[in-house]
XYZ file of C-alpha atoms in Angstrom:
696
model
C -17.728 88.832 30.123
C -16.741 86.064 32.249
C -19.187 87.035 34.632
C -21.952 87.154 32.200
C -20.967 83.105 31.378
C -21.169 82.692 35.015
C -24.417 84.974 35.273
C -25.659 82.217 32.510
C -24.532 79.224 33.994
C -26.638 79.880 37.495
C -29.577 80.674 35.334
C -28.887 77.253 34.095
C -28.442 75.142 36.983
C -31.507 77.185 38.846
C -33.936 76.645 35.420
C -33.067 72.930 35.858
C -33.216 72.981 39.508
C -37.157 74.294 38.958
C -37.776 71.695 36.852
C -36.636 68.651 38.917
C -38.929 69.640 41.902
C -41.698 70.049 39.869
C -41.538 66.976 38.530
C -40.754 65.509 41.572
C -43.761 67.207 43.532
C -46.154 67.556 40.225
C -48.021 63.783 41.455
C -48.341 64.708 44.980
C -49.967 68.327 44.073
C -52.322 66.679 41.982
C -53.612 64.320 44.229
C -53.854 66.766 47.318
C -55.726 68.721 45.052
C -58.286 66.518 44.124
C -61.963 66.120 45.897
C -63.428 62.201 46.438
C -64.842 61.203 43.632
C -67.294 58.320 43.136
C -66.118 55.131 42.685
C -67.771 51.745 40.966
C -68.487 49.186 43.426
C -70.076 46.129 42.567
C -70.893 46.565 39.347
C -72.390 50.270 40.423
C -71.414 53.170 40.118
C -73.644 56.140 41.882
C -73.466 59.875 40.699
C -76.515 61.360 42.421
C -74.634 63.449 44.839
C -71.775 64.421 42.012
C -72.201 67.366 40.293
C -70.477 67.572 37.308
C -70.305 71.113 36.619
C -68.137 72.594 39.206
C -66.707 68.353 39.489
C -66.229 67.901 36.219
C -64.862 64.236 34.345
C -65.220 61.108 36.497
C -62.664 58.071 35.656
C -64.595 55.118 35.803
C -63.084 53.138 37.951
C -63.960 50.415 40.552
C -65.130 47.188 40.815
C -66.576 46.065 37.226
C -69.232 43.056 36.498
C -66.524 40.608 34.700
C -67.964 37.867 32.234
C -64.745 36.145 30.815
C -64.757 33.971 27.349
C -68.192 35.367 26.816
C -69.359 38.375 24.407
C -72.787 38.715 25.861
C -75.239 41.647 24.479
C -76.866 43.261 27.026
C -80.060 41.675 26.782
C -77.776 38.326 27.520
C -76.631 39.505 30.724
C -79.027 39.023 33.695
C -80.557 42.139 35.743
C -78.238 44.005 38.294
C -78.668 42.427 41.625
C -79.546 39.059 40.094
C -77.136 36.045 39.400
C -73.263 36.158 40.810
C -70.632 37.701 38.429
C -67.283 38.313 39.005
C -66.049 41.830 39.776
C -62.779 43.417 38.551
C -61.347 46.234 39.246
C -60.823 48.455 35.988
C -58.520 49.941 34.809
C -56.694 45.921 34.881
C -54.894 43.816 32.542
C -56.576 40.110 32.218
C -53.670 38.153 33.452
C -53.995 39.470 37.042
C -57.538 37.812 37.223
C -57.051 34.065 38.091
C -60.071 32.972 35.819
C -58.516 34.025 32.884
C -55.023 33.809 33.052
C -53.836 35.171 30.353
C -54.188 38.529 28.022
C -55.476 36.090 24.942
C -58.866 35.960 25.172
C -62.368 37.803 25.332
C -64.260 39.408 27.994
C -67.547 40.817 28.937
C -67.484 44.151 30.873
C -71.003 46.204 33.246
C -70.792 48.879 34.817
C -74.518 50.288 36.156
C -74.582 54.614 36.366
C -76.842 55.627 38.886
C -77.511 59.271 37.820
C -79.743 61.688 40.235
C -82.534 64.381 39.429
C -81.670 67.081 37.333
C -77.886 65.536 35.972
C -79.562 64.045 32.975
C -80.796 67.168 31.025
C -77.559 67.706 29.554
C -75.477 65.507 27.369
C -73.383 62.873 28.274
C -69.984 61.755 27.014
C -67.282 58.872 27.392
C -63.777 59.677 26.331
C -62.322 55.815 25.749
C -58.472 55.980 25.537
C -56.776 52.067 25.521
C -58.613 49.031 25.414
C -57.073 46.452 23.976
C -57.338 45.512 21.037
C -60.994 45.691 19.546
C -64.231 46.191 21.082
C -68.060 47.137 21.219
C -69.942 49.494 23.589
C -73.646 49.649 24.395
C -75.079 52.361 26.252
C -78.924 51.167 28.016
C -79.053 48.435 25.235
C -78.210 50.741 22.212
C -74.845 49.673 20.370
C -73.175 53.331 19.841
C -69.763 52.581 19.006
C -67.186 49.574 17.306
C -63.521 49.687 17.308
C -61.937 47.558 15.207
C -63.642 43.971 15.186
C -64.938 41.760 17.813
C -63.812 38.153 16.977
C -64.061 35.142 19.669
C -60.516 34.134 18.222
C -57.609 35.729 16.184
C -58.814 34.979 12.534
C -62.081 36.473 13.524
C -60.827 39.722 15.138
C -59.298 42.555 13.997
C -57.461 45.034 16.057
C -57.670 48.578 16.269
C -57.645 51.355 19.432
C -57.258 54.432 19.456
C -58.968 57.662 21.969
C -63.154 58.514 20.840
C -65.548 60.583 22.480
C -68.990 59.185 22.526
C -71.913 61.248 22.620
C -75.037 60.005 24.568
C -78.452 60.934 26.256
C -78.555 59.382 29.413
C -81.553 58.996 32.153
C -82.216 59.340 35.805
C -81.852 56.102 37.617
C -79.859 53.269 36.065
C -77.852 53.327 33.127
C -76.139 50.419 31.392
C -72.996 50.637 30.105
C -71.842 47.117 28.611
C -68.536 46.528 26.802
C -66.930 43.748 24.751
C -63.592 43.404 24.512
C -61.651 40.550 22.488
C -57.725 40.766 22.289
C -55.413 37.915 20.540
C -52.553 40.045 19.199
C -50.330 41.339 22.188
C -49.437 40.963 25.644
C -51.994 44.006 26.926
C -55.620 42.663 27.335
C -58.918 44.401 28.677
C -59.738 47.794 29.857
C -56.017 49.137 30.659
C -56.868 52.310 30.881
C -59.569 54.344 32.118
C -62.748 55.751 30.741
C -63.496 58.843 31.356
C -67.152 59.934 31.763
C -69.299 63.712 32.296
C -70.545 66.375 30.427
C -70.008 66.163 26.542
C -68.230 69.383 26.667
C -66.236 68.712 29.797
C -65.094 65.668 27.760
C -64.664 67.569 24.909
C -62.079 69.813 26.623
C -60.319 66.844 28.489
C -59.656 65.110 24.723
C -58.941 68.109 23.212
C -56.160 69.285 25.902
C -54.613 65.921 25.722
C -54.078 65.836 21.942
C -52.714 69.043 21.831
C -50.334 68.515 24.841
C -49.414 65.147 22.879
C -49.632 67.139 19.430
C -47.087 69.877 20.925
C -44.200 67.160 22.431
C -44.436 65.347 18.794
C -44.248 68.716 16.721
C -41.222 70.204 18.933
C -39.391 66.857 18.979
C -39.930 66.767 14.948
C -38.990 70.647 14.779
C -35.941 69.506 16.488
C -35.038 67.017 14.744
C -35.609 68.747 11.450
C -33.465 71.608 12.550
C -30.436 68.689 13.684
C -30.803 67.302 10.191
C -30.050 70.316 8.823
C -27.115 70.841 10.544
C -26.044 67.409 9.511
C -26.902 67.736 5.719
C -24.831 71.173 5.686
C -22.009 70.164 7.886
C -22.143 66.615 7.159
C -19.158 65.197 9.717
C -21.629 66.652 12.267
C -22.937 62.921 13.678
C -23.942 64.011 16.557
C -26.411 66.553 14.158
C -27.434 63.429 13.302
C -28.100 61.001 15.878
C -30.225 63.615 17.663
C -32.238 64.188 14.885
C -32.706 60.333 14.096
C -33.691 60.229 18.189
C -36.082 63.139 18.036
C -37.684 61.704 14.977
C -38.220 58.352 16.972
C -39.669 60.047 19.729
C -41.888 62.236 17.455
C -43.466 59.059 16.205
C -43.806 57.309 19.356
C -45.384 60.269 20.761
C -48.321 59.693 18.373
C -48.214 56.115 18.691
C -48.896 56.227 22.706
C -51.905 57.805 24.419
C -54.854 58.460 22.059
C -53.033 56.734 19.402
C -53.228 59.441 16.913
C -50.786 58.456 14.674
C -53.815 55.783 13.669
C -56.855 58.480 14.032
C -54.693 60.605 11.949
C -53.538 58.761 9.618
C -56.949 55.655 9.053
C -54.769 53.513 6.293
C -51.861 52.928 8.746
C -52.435 49.058 10.069
C -52.748 48.478 13.811
C -49.412 46.043 13.790
C -47.615 48.652 12.096
C -48.493 51.125 14.752
C -47.634 49.578 17.248
C -44.232 48.767 15.554
C -43.087 51.947 15.197
C -44.060 52.302 19.154
C -42.297 49.755 19.731
C -38.971 50.269 17.072
C -38.840 54.185 18.255
C -37.872 52.815 21.739
C -35.264 50.210 20.300
C -33.955 52.040 18.201
C -33.646 55.013 19.849
C -31.379 53.818 23.095
C -28.129 52.493 20.389
C -28.628 56.071 19.176
C -28.391 57.822 22.287
C -25.387 55.629 23.310
C -23.819 56.378 19.928
C -24.501 59.705 20.644
C -23.076 59.818 24.357
C -19.923 57.974 22.750
C -18.742 61.182 20.634
C -20.062 63.410 23.428
C -17.645 62.196 26.330
C -15.537 59.822 24.242
C -12.754 58.734 27.098
C -15.956 57.704 29.175
C -18.499 55.890 26.789
C -16.068 53.295 25.285
C -16.826 51.668 22.268
C -17.090 48.288 23.159
C -19.737 48.883 25.374
C -21.972 51.226 22.951
C -21.997 48.264 20.803
C -22.892 46.002 23.339
C -26.044 47.566 23.345
C -26.652 48.629 19.937
C -26.111 44.505 19.722
C -28.370 43.990 21.861
C -30.993 46.683 21.127
C -31.141 45.123 17.743
C -31.562 41.810 18.349
C -35.445 43.217 20.245
C -35.525 45.473 17.048
C -35.094 42.293 14.688
C -37.373 40.429 16.591
C -40.341 43.414 16.407
C -39.913 43.648 12.664
C -39.517 39.893 12.491
C -42.991 38.785 14.357
C -46.157 39.867 15.160
C -47.069 41.546 17.988
C -48.744 38.550 19.707
C -45.447 37.798 20.051
C -42.589 40.645 20.160
C -45.115 42.708 22.325
C -44.109 40.218 25.706
C -40.140 41.516 24.635
C -40.822 45.096 26.103
C -40.991 43.783 30.053
C -37.337 42.089 29.153
C -36.204 45.503 27.373
C -37.600 47.634 30.407
C -35.059 45.764 32.596
C -32.372 46.277 29.952
C -32.968 50.063 30.057
C -32.950 50.675 33.008
C -29.076 49.309 33.156
C -28.445 51.171 30.503
C -29.659 54.423 31.931
C -27.515 53.398 35.440
C -24.870 52.948 33.290
C -25.401 56.047 31.708
C -25.560 58.252 34.646
C -22.996 56.330 36.209
C -20.529 57.611 33.700
C -21.990 60.936 33.260
C -21.115 61.397 36.541
C -17.614 60.151 36.168
C -17.520 62.610 33.259
C -18.520 65.954 35.690
C -16.172 64.831 38.351
C -13.137 65.404 35.106
C -14.627 68.493 34.667
C -15.977 67.624 31.048
C -17.550 70.417 29.328
C -21.933 70.032 29.740
C -21.175 66.920 32.077
C -23.207 68.276 35.303
C -25.794 69.713 33.549
C -26.161 66.010 31.378
C -26.333 64.352 34.609
C -29.527 66.404 35.593
C -30.707 65.894 31.924
C -29.987 62.276 32.544
C -31.604 62.025 35.758
C -34.733 63.702 34.412
C -35.199 61.285 31.806
C -34.730 57.888 34.230
C -37.148 59.852 36.163
C -39.651 60.074 33.764
C -38.734 55.887 32.323
C -39.182 55.100 35.320
C -42.763 56.409 35.620
C -43.613 55.051 32.090
C -42.451 51.727 33.056
C -44.772 51.943 36.308
C -47.462 53.299 34.800
C -47.591 50.945 31.770
C -47.622 47.875 33.886
C -50.214 49.634 35.718
C -48.186 50.638 39.183
C -48.931 53.655 39.840
C -51.619 56.180 38.324
C -49.282 58.876 36.024
C -49.437 59.847 32.671
C -46.585 59.568 29.884
C -43.562 61.337 30.773
C -40.803 60.004 28.424
C -41.216 62.284 25.937
C -41.056 65.299 28.054
C -37.909 63.848 29.655
C -36.537 63.291 26.386
C -37.337 67.230 25.106
C -35.653 68.030 28.568
C -32.671 66.052 27.825
C -32.412 67.529 24.208
C -33.172 70.948 25.687
C -30.651 71.218 28.583
C -28.277 70.120 24.898
C -28.903 73.436 23.577
C -27.790 75.301 26.701
C -25.229 73.466 26.929
C -24.087 74.382 23.436
C -24.868 78.078 23.776
C -22.846 77.911 26.991
C -19.983 76.078 24.595
C -20.370 78.823 22.153
C -19.909 81.833 24.879
C -16.429 80.073 26.195
C -15.004 79.771 22.635
C -16.536 83.431 22.164
C -14.512 84.661 25.290
C -11.569 82.742 23.923
C -11.457 84.127 20.170
C -11.500 87.233 21.769
C -8.235 86.265 23.857
C -7.040 85.510 20.887
C -7.370 88.763 18.742
C -6.117 90.965 21.860
C -2.844 88.151 21.383
C -2.554 89.131 17.428
C -3.480 92.707 17.899
C -0.297 92.771 19.708
C 1.097 90.352 17.632
C 0.809 92.680 14.685
C 1.336 95.466 16.092
C 5.112 94.060 16.875
C 5.134 92.552 13.484
C 4.492 96.425 11.929
C 7.422 97.634 13.908
C 9.774 95.578 11.996
C 8.386 95.759 9.045
C 8.724 99.580 8.892
C 12.382 98.400 10.573
C 13.226 96.641 7.373
C 11.068 98.708 4.537
C 14.436 100.459 3.498
C 16.229 97.359 2.872
C 13.723 96.613 0.813
C 13.566 99.808 -1.402
C 16.604 98.771 -3.401
C 15.420 95.463 -4.100
C 11.748 97.100 -4.911
C 13.155 99.468 -7.834
C 14.678 96.045 -9.530
C 11.107 94.825 -9.564
C 9.367 98.342 -11.083
C 9.073 96.603 -14.689
C 7.380 93.573 -13.140
C 4.668 95.317 -11.048
C 3.886 97.570 -13.891
C 3.152 94.082 -15.566
C 0.958 92.541 -12.784
C -1.110 96.127 -12.862
C -1.851 95.761 -16.444
C -3.087 92.487 -15.624
C -4.606 93.305 -12.427
C -6.360 96.319 -14.629
C -8.222 93.600 -16.960
C -8.951 91.747 -14.258
C -11.168 94.347 -13.369
C -11.936 95.530 -16.408
C -13.132 91.813 -17.161
C -15.235 91.108 -13.894
C -17.271 95.002 -14.474
C -17.903 93.563 -18.014
C -19.625 90.254 -16.761
C -21.222 92.277 -13.635
C -22.595 95.053 -16.461
C -23.792 92.241 -18.831
C -25.551 89.676 -16.831
C -26.851 92.379 -14.268
C -29.426 93.312 -16.617
C -31.063 89.962 -17.537
C -30.797 89.377 -14.127
C -32.890 92.278 -12.851
C -35.168 92.137 -14.841
C -35.632 87.857 -13.929
C -35.831 89.327 -10.050
C -37.869 91.909 -11.090
C -40.235 89.040 -12.623
C -39.807 86.751 -9.565
C -40.995 89.560 -7.268
C -43.847 89.978 -9.000
C -45.611 86.612 -8.821
C -43.861 86.069 -5.445
C -46.137 89.625 -4.342
C -48.910 88.711 -6.529
C -48.873 91.250 -8.712
C -48.510 89.443 -11.544
C -50.254 85.862 -12.246
C -48.270 82.609 -12.478
C -49.262 82.141 -16.469
C -47.327 80.854 -19.093
C -46.660 83.861 -20.244
C -44.438 85.389 -17.342
C -42.819 81.681 -16.916
C -42.189 81.997 -20.547
C -40.519 85.431 -20.395
C -38.313 84.379 -17.042
C -37.003 81.509 -19.458
C -36.370 83.804 -22.113
C -34.185 86.117 -19.834
C -32.171 82.963 -17.941
C -31.641 82.199 -21.528
C -30.132 85.201 -22.262
C -28.153 85.702 -19.051
C -26.299 82.454 -20.192
C -25.597 83.199 -23.461
C -23.706 86.696 -21.930
C -21.483 84.754 -20.283
C -19.877 83.049 -23.340
C -20.346 86.380 -24.872
C -17.684 88.347 -22.756
C -15.225 85.713 -23.351
C -15.803 85.304 -27.123
C -15.563 89.254 -28.227
C -12.203 88.605 -30.011
C -13.680 85.536 -31.818
C -16.929 87.855 -33.057
C -14.861 90.590 -34.338
C -13.229 88.081 -36.344
C -16.092 85.625 -37.182
C -15.676 82.930 -35.555
C -18.772 82.802 -33.251
C -21.702 80.699 -33.880
C -24.572 81.831 -34.101
C -27.851 79.842 -34.400
C -29.589 81.285 -37.218
C -33.268 80.714 -37.599
C -36.443 82.037 -39.435
C -38.948 84.242 -37.488
C -41.841 85.664 -38.409
C -41.234 89.960 -37.974
C -44.981 90.138 -35.637
C -43.773 87.150 -33.757
C -40.584 89.125 -33.655
C -42.312 91.818 -32.032
C -45.093 90.230 -30.507
C -43.355 88.063 -28.372
C -40.036 89.247 -27.908
C -40.280 92.604 -28.043
C -43.428 93.178 -26.456
C -41.817 91.680 -22.745
C -40.225 94.669 -22.132
C -43.010 96.575 -21.194
C -43.234 95.239 -17.605
C -39.879 96.466 -16.733
C -40.117 99.719 -18.133
C -43.625 100.677 -16.737
C -42.407 99.754 -13.243
C -40.264 102.796 -12.965
C -43.118 104.994 -13.966
C -41.806 104.816 -17.703
C -44.045 104.267 -20.837
C -43.237 102.178 -23.129
C -44.669 102.289 -26.827
C -44.470 99.177 -29.601
C -44.735 99.634 -32.968
C -44.924 97.283 -35.979
C -44.094 97.557 -39.476
C -46.793 98.400 -41.043
C -47.996 94.962 -43.671
C -46.714 94.298 -46.519
C -50.646 93.664 -48.596
C -50.616 89.967 -48.225
C -46.945 89.210 -47.920
C -45.635 87.793 -44.813
C -42.191 88.950 -43.972
C -39.381 86.734 -42.847
C -35.875 87.532 -40.924
C -33.655 84.249 -40.729
C -31.716 85.888 -37.560
C -30.063 83.984 -34.036
C -33.847 85.471 -32.085
C -31.167 85.626 -28.951
C -28.534 87.068 -30.404
C -30.951 90.377 -31.394
C -32.661 89.818 -28.488
C -29.304 90.918 -26.904
C -29.163 93.851 -28.657
C -32.302 95.198 -28.440
C -32.338 94.015 -23.910
C -28.847 96.277 -24.080
C -30.456 99.410 -26.102
C -33.354 99.549 -23.753
C -31.944 98.586 -20.752
C -29.268 102.026 -21.763
C -32.593 103.571 -22.037
C -34.065 103.352 -19.192
C -30.513 103.807 -17.336
C -30.765 107.327 -18.605
C -35.180 108.101 -18.804
C -36.442 110.118 -15.939
C -39.741 109.027 -14.562
C -42.570 109.904 -16.815
C -40.027 109.470 -19.937
C -41.089 107.527 -22.605
C -39.464 104.448 -24.397
C -40.210 103.281 -27.672
C -39.552 99.591 -30.285
C -40.423 100.655 -33.596
C -40.227 98.841 -36.461
C -40.494 99.685 -40.301
C -39.235 98.263 -43.685
C -36.561 99.818 -45.960
C -35.682 98.630 -49.302
C -35.600 94.897 -48.720
C -34.268 95.479 -44.744
C -36.129 95.301 -41.383
C -34.894 98.484 -39.296
C -35.639 98.209 -35.832
C -35.214 101.578 -33.392
C -35.096 102.026 -29.657
C -35.799 105.478 -28.666
C -35.873 107.686 -25.713
C -36.693 111.127 -23.965
C -33.379 110.772 -21.695
C -30.525 113.142 -21.555
C -29.323 112.461 -24.750
C -25.236 111.565 -24.894
C -22.395 114.037 -25.433
C -21.720 114.461 -29.702
C -18.172 114.127 -28.654
C -18.820 110.379 -27.607
C -21.313 109.632 -30.625
C -18.645 108.847 -33.182
C -16.982 106.525 -30.646
C -20.079 105.169 -28.724
C -19.691 101.369 -30.083
C -15.647 100.807 -29.623
C -14.614 98.732 -26.335
C -15.200 100.276 -23.293
C -16.735 103.580 -24.316
C -19.202 105.052 -21.816
C -22.162 107.598 -21.843
C -22.213 110.375 -20.067
C -24.807 111.642 -17.623
C -26.133 110.437 -14.420
C -27.479 107.122 -14.740
C -30.754 106.344 -12.879
C -31.137 102.837 -12.030
C -27.643 100.946 -12.321
C -23.610 101.496 -12.009
C -22.212 102.627 -14.616
C -21.384 99.771 -17.103
C -17.888 98.736 -18.880
C -18.976 100.483 -22.321
C -18.864 96.634 -24.126
C -22.377 96.062 -24.931
C -22.836 98.340 -27.346
C -19.449 96.847 -28.797
C -21.097 93.642 -28.671
C -24.504 94.742 -29.907
C -22.343 96.048 -33.228
C -20.815 93.003 -33.890
C -23.319 91.176 -33.336
C -25.738 93.107 -35.651
C -22.804 93.346 -38.107
C -23.196 89.771 -38.545
C -26.421 89.715 -39.360
C -26.253 91.499 -42.381
C -26.642 95.264 -40.811
C -25.255 98.168 -39.551
C -25.806 100.363 -36.212
C -26.153 104.057 -35.754
C -26.789 106.473 -33.272
C -28.789 109.702 -32.535
C -28.582 112.355 -30.456
C -29.526 115.231 -28.940
C -28.426 115.933 -25.914
C -31.839 116.872 -23.391
C -34.230 115.218 -26.130
C -33.263 111.833 -26.391
C -31.706 109.155 -28.043
C -32.162 107.191 -31.295
C -30.144 103.924 -31.807
C -31.974 101.915 -34.444
C -30.198 98.972 -37.184
C -31.315 97.313 -39.589
C -31.251 93.349 -41.029
C -32.567 91.915 -44.454
C -36.001 90.950 -44.612
C -37.996 88.532 -46.874
C -41.369 88.913 -48.090
C -43.137 86.131 -49.007
C -46.776 85.447 -50.576
C -49.605 83.749 -48.426
C -52.224 82.994 -51.085
C -52.051 79.582 -52.052
C -52.777 78.390 -55.057
């Protein structure tokens, strides 16, 4: 076992080292594999030598024409090659331009695409992701799309930003793209993410690939968060699971709020302002969750005071996000990024300290935090347009919590080894104790002689307890089996969930509820002290609504069911005053007894007829019958029928005793006729009243 754990640890370390190597080499591999692509120069991007079928999509990066503080339509812009436009590198932010000086304002961009011969045969598409914070797009003078509402001030514009694929035909030669952009609501303004251009199918695949990646990461984090929430609800003392669930949920929402902004795209009712708040709060509130998580895992290294300080500072940033609009709180991100880097370095320092002290999982957590630190720095540089990359922090978070799973698995393996060791020690101790017990047994034999009477009394009590449990099992098993059968039939689609079957299930649950109390009140039944809920019931309804419900239970066992109502008495309505649940309890017991002793292919019948002011109800079967010597005692307590039961274990012999008391309370008697090998008939009668239905 110890050798297996060592191999397991080596496997984890190898896997983590491989992930780190992939993260470190991924950007270089991508750049090395890329072939030269067209770049915009002075507002023109030449695609005549580019093969869209082989090369795929191209990012429209380079020098675009830029008109600051002006919202121009294509007709207002001088033809390319005339005038003196300003050129800016795209992607970029407006505050990078001396002419702009701020991220709040409006601007117009123009780019001319030169399409070669034969390239215009297929539809082209643009994939637009990051434009802050509202824009209009014209292609060759035609307005194709508008996201949000472009305005010259904050009151006129409506911010909105999510990824779009715009499909359009191109012409050979020059094709003009004109984009109006306005931003008065956040710290980033302009075309701050590259626009991709290519064949319609290639752009669509790129869009789907990005969306799939984001949905996968968000789903994985959300699933992991739900799992840890479930662990917390099962054991609410496990604060680690609660913090993990909260942090995973925050990061899942952040993934959907970044990149292609799927949160806004798939939930159009969500306002842009709230989507941005979710994006910022997921980070600002996630940091204190992570701090408390680390403090709980390594309490001797992570001091409570430092954790509280981190939580207070993060809460201040979060309060700004909650209270103020995006045009204010978005400027706090740059300060928070500095704070975040300091916190991560501090965490890494304490984790290294924990690793030197041989804390469980500390070495793996050092690797996990290094990966997170790498992805956080990458995202900071990426969103500040220092490097060309992609949003990595969700992958870092997913990797971190995956490592936590590995650490827990290793911890459980170690605990299993400890349990085995303790079990061996306990086995040895038990062996020694057994030897001591055998040595002292002779000394206790004399004392045991004085306890014989007490033991016999205790045995009687134990036998009574067992009989009570057996009675409860028998009496409750009948309705519960029926309920289970109906529910299984509903789940399997054998029967439809209509009102009839729901009522059947409800009725059987009521029977089960009453059975428990009946078992304890059997003595009261015999003494006439139990309360019955007597109501007037029409005889036809008693058979149609109550007794017909046994059909499904019986026929599912391959046994034929017959139901025969009493013949009507002319224009008179037959009414019995009964407790319906109690009478159903009697018939249920008789039907299930018949079911237990009737072979497949046999028949069980419930019949009724009128005697002299009496309603007689009989339950007959074609089973094995009852031994003649048992017939006189069949209604006594704990007397059981002979023969082998087909579907249930032997009952307690209490059911028929209860049935007898119920029938007697209704003013009737219950009898049995049985012939071995041919079947058994139980019948009982209750008073009936006939009321004329003719109205004078």
